[in-house]
Short mmCIF file of C-alpha atoms in Angstrom, two decimals:
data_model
loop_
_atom_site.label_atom_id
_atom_site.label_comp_id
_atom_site.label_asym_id
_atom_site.label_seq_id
_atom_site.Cartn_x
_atom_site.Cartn_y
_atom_site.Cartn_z
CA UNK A 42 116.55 120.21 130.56
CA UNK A 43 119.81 121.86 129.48
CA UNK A 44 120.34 122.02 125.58
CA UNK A 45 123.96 122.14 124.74
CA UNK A 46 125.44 124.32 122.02
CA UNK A 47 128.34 122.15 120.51
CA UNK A 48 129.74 118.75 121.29
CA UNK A 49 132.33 120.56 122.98
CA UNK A 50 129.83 122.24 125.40
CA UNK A 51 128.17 119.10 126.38
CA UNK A 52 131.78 117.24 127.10
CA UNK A 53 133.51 120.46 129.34
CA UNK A 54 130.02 120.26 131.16
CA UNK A 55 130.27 116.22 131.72
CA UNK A 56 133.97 116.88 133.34
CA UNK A 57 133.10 119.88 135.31
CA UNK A 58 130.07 118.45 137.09
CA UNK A 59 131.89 115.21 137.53
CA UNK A 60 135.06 116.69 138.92
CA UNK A 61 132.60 118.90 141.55
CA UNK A 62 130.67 115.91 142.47
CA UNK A 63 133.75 113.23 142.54
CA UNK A 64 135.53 115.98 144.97
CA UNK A 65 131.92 116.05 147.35
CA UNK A 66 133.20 112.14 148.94
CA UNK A 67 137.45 113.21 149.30
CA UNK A 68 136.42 113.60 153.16
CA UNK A 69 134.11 110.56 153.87
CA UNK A 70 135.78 108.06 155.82
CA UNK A 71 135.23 104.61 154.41
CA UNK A 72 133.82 102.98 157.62
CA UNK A 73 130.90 105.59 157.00
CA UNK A 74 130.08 105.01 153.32
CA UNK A 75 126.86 102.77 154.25
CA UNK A 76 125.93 105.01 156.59
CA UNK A 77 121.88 106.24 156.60
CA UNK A 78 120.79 109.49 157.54
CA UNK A 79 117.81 110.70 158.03
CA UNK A 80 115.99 113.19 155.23
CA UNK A 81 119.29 112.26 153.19
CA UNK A 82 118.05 109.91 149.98
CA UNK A 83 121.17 107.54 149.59
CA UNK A 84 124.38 107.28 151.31
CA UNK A 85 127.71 107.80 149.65
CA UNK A 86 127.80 104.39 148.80
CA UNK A 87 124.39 104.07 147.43
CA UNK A 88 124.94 107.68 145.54
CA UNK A 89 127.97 106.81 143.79
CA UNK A 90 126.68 103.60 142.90
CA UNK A 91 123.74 104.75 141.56
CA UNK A 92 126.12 106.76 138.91
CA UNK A 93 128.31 103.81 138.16
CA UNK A 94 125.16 102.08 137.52
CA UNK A 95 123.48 104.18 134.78
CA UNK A 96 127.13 105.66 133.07
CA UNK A 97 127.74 101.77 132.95
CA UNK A 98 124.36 100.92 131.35
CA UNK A 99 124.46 104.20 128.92
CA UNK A 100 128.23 102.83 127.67
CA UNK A 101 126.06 99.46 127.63
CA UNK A 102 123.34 100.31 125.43
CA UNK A 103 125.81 101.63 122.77
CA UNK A 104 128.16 98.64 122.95
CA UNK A 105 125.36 96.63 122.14
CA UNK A 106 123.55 98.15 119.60
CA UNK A 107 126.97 98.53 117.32
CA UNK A 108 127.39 95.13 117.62
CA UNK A 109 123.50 94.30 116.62
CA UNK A 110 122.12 93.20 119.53
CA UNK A 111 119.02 93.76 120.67
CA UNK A 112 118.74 96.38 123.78
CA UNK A 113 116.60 96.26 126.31
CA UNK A 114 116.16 99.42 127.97
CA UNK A 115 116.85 100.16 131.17
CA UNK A 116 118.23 96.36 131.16
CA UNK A 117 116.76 93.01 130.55
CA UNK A 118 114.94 92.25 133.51
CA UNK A 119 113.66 95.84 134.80
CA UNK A 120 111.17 98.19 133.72
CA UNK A 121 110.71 101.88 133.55
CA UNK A 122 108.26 102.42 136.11
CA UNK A 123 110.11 99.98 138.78
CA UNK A 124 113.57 101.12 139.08
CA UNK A 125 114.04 100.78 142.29
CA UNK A 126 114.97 97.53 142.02
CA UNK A 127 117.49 98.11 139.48
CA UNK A 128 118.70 100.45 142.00
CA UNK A 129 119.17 98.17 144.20
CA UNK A 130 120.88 95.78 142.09
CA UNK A 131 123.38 98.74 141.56
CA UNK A 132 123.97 99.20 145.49
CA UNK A 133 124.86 95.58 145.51
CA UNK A 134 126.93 95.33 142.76
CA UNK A 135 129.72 98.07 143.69
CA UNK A 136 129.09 97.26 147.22
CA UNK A 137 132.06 95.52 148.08
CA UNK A 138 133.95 98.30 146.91
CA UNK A 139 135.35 101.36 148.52
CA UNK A 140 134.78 104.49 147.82
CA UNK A 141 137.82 105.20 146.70
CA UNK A 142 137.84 102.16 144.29
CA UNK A 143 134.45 103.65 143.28
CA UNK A 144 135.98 107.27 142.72
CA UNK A 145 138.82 105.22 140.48
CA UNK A 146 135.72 102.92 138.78
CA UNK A 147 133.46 106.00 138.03
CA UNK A 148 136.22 108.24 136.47
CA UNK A 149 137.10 105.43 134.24
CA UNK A 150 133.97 105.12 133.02
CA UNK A 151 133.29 108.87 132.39
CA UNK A 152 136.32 108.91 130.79
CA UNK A 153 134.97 106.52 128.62
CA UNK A 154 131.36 107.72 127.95
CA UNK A 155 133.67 111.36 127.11
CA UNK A 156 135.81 109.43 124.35
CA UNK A 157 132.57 107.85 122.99
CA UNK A 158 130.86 111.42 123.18
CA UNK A 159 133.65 112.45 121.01
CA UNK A 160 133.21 110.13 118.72
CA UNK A 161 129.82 110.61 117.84
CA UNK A 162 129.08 112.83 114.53
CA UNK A 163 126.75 116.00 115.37
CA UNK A 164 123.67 114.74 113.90
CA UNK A 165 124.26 111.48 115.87
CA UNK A 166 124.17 113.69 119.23
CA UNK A 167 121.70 116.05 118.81
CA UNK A 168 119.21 114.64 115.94
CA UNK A 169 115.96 112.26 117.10
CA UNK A 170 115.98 108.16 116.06
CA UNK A 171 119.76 108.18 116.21
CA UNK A 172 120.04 105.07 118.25
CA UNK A 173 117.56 102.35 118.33
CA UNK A 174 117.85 102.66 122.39
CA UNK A 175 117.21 105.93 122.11
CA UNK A 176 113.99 105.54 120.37
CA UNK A 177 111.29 105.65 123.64
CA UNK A 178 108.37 106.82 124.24
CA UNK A 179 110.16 109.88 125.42
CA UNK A 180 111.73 110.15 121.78
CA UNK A 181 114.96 112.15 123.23
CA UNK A 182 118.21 112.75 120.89
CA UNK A 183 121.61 110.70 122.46
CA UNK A 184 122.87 113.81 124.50
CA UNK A 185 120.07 114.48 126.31
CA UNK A 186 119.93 110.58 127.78
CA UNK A 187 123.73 111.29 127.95
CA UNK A 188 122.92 114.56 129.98
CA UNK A 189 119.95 112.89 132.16
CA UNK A 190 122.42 110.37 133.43
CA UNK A 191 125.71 112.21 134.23
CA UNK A 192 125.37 115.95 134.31
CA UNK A 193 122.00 116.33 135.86
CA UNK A 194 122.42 113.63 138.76
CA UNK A 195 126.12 114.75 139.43
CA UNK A 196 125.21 118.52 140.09
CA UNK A 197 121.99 117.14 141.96
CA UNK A 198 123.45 114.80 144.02
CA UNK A 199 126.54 116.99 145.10
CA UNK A 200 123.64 118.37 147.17
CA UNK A 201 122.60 115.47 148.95
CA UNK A 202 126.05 114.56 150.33
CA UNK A 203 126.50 117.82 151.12
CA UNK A 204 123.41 117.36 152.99
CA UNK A 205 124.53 113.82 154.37
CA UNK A 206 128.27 115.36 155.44
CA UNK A 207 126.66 117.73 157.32
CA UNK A 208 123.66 115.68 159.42
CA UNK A 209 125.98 112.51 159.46
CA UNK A 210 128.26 114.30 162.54
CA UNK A 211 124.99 114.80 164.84
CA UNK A 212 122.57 112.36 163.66
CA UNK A 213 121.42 108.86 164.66
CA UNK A 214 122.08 106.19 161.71
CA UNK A 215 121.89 102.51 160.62
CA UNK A 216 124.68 100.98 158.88
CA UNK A 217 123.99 99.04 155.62
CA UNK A 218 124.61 95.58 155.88
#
C-alpha cells in the first residue's frame, strides 16, 4: 500500500485518481449503466456505487465518532468477511440514479472527505489509535483506510470499465433489473 509523504500528497493523489476515474463513465450512455458483461466485475452502475458507498460510510464513521456515538464498522448490520451484501445494499441504494447524478453525488462527497482530510492534524492522519473506528484488527492509521477506499479502488476500477467499454460493443449481456 502507498505511504504518502505530506497531507498534501495524499489530497493531490485523492483528486487526481478521482478526476481519471470520474472521466472513465463521460461516454456511457445511461440506458447501458446496468448493463453485465462478461469477465467484467460490476457494471458502471454497480462500480460507481460501490465508491459512493464506502466514501459515504468513511465520511460516516467520522461524523459519528465526533459526535460520541458508537461505530460499527463496516455498518451496523454487516460484517467484515460478508460484504457482499453490503455491496449490494450499495447497488440498490444509488440505483435509481443516473450516472450522471452519480458523477454529481460522488464528487460531492470527495469533495467532502478532501475538506475533512484537510482538517485533520498530521498525527491524526498518519499516527495508529487515532480514531476509535480506526482501531481493527488491521490496526491501520486514518489515511491509509482513507487511501484503501478512494485512491486504490478509483485507479483499479478505471480498469474494469475500461474493460467493460470495450467488451460491452460486441458482447452478449443481461440488464439489471
Amino acid at each position: 500500500m502507498k505511504n504518502y509523504e505530506s497531507k498534501q500528497e495524499l489530497i493531490d493523489t485523492i483528486k487526481n485518481s478521482f478526476d481519471k476515474y470520474l472521466s472513465e463513465f463521460d461516454n456511457i450512455p445511461d440506458n447501458e449503466k446496468d448493463k453485465i458483461i462478461k469477465g467484467v466485475d460490476k457494471s458502471p452502475s454497480q462500480n460507481i456505487s460501490y465508491q459512493l458507498g464506502w466514501v459515504n460510510l468513511l465520511l460516516e464513521w467520522e461524523k459519528n465518532e465526533k459526535v460520541g456515538r458508537q461505530v460499527i464498522t463496516p455498518k451496523e448490520g454487516f460484517k467484515w468477511n460478508n460484504l457482499g451484501a453490503l455491496y449490494q445494499e450499495f447497488y440498490q441504494t444509488y440505483h435509481p440514479y443516473s450516472l450522471k447524478e452519480k458523477k454529481a453525488l460522488l464528487a460531492e462527497k470527495v469533495n467532502e472527505l478532501v475538506d475533512w482530510v484537510k482538517s485533520l492534524t498530521d498525527d491524526e492522519l498518519f499516527l495508529l489509535n487515532q480514531r476509535k473506528w480506526a482501531t481493527t484488527p488491521a490496526k491501520w492509521p486514518v489515511y491509509k483506510w482513507i487511501h484503501i477506499n478512494t485512491v486504490a479502488p478509483f485507479t483499479n476500477f478505471r480498469v474494469q470499465i475500461r474493460k467493460w467499454k470495450k467488451l460491452s460493443s460486441n458482447s452478449i449481456s443481461t440488464h439489471l433489473a
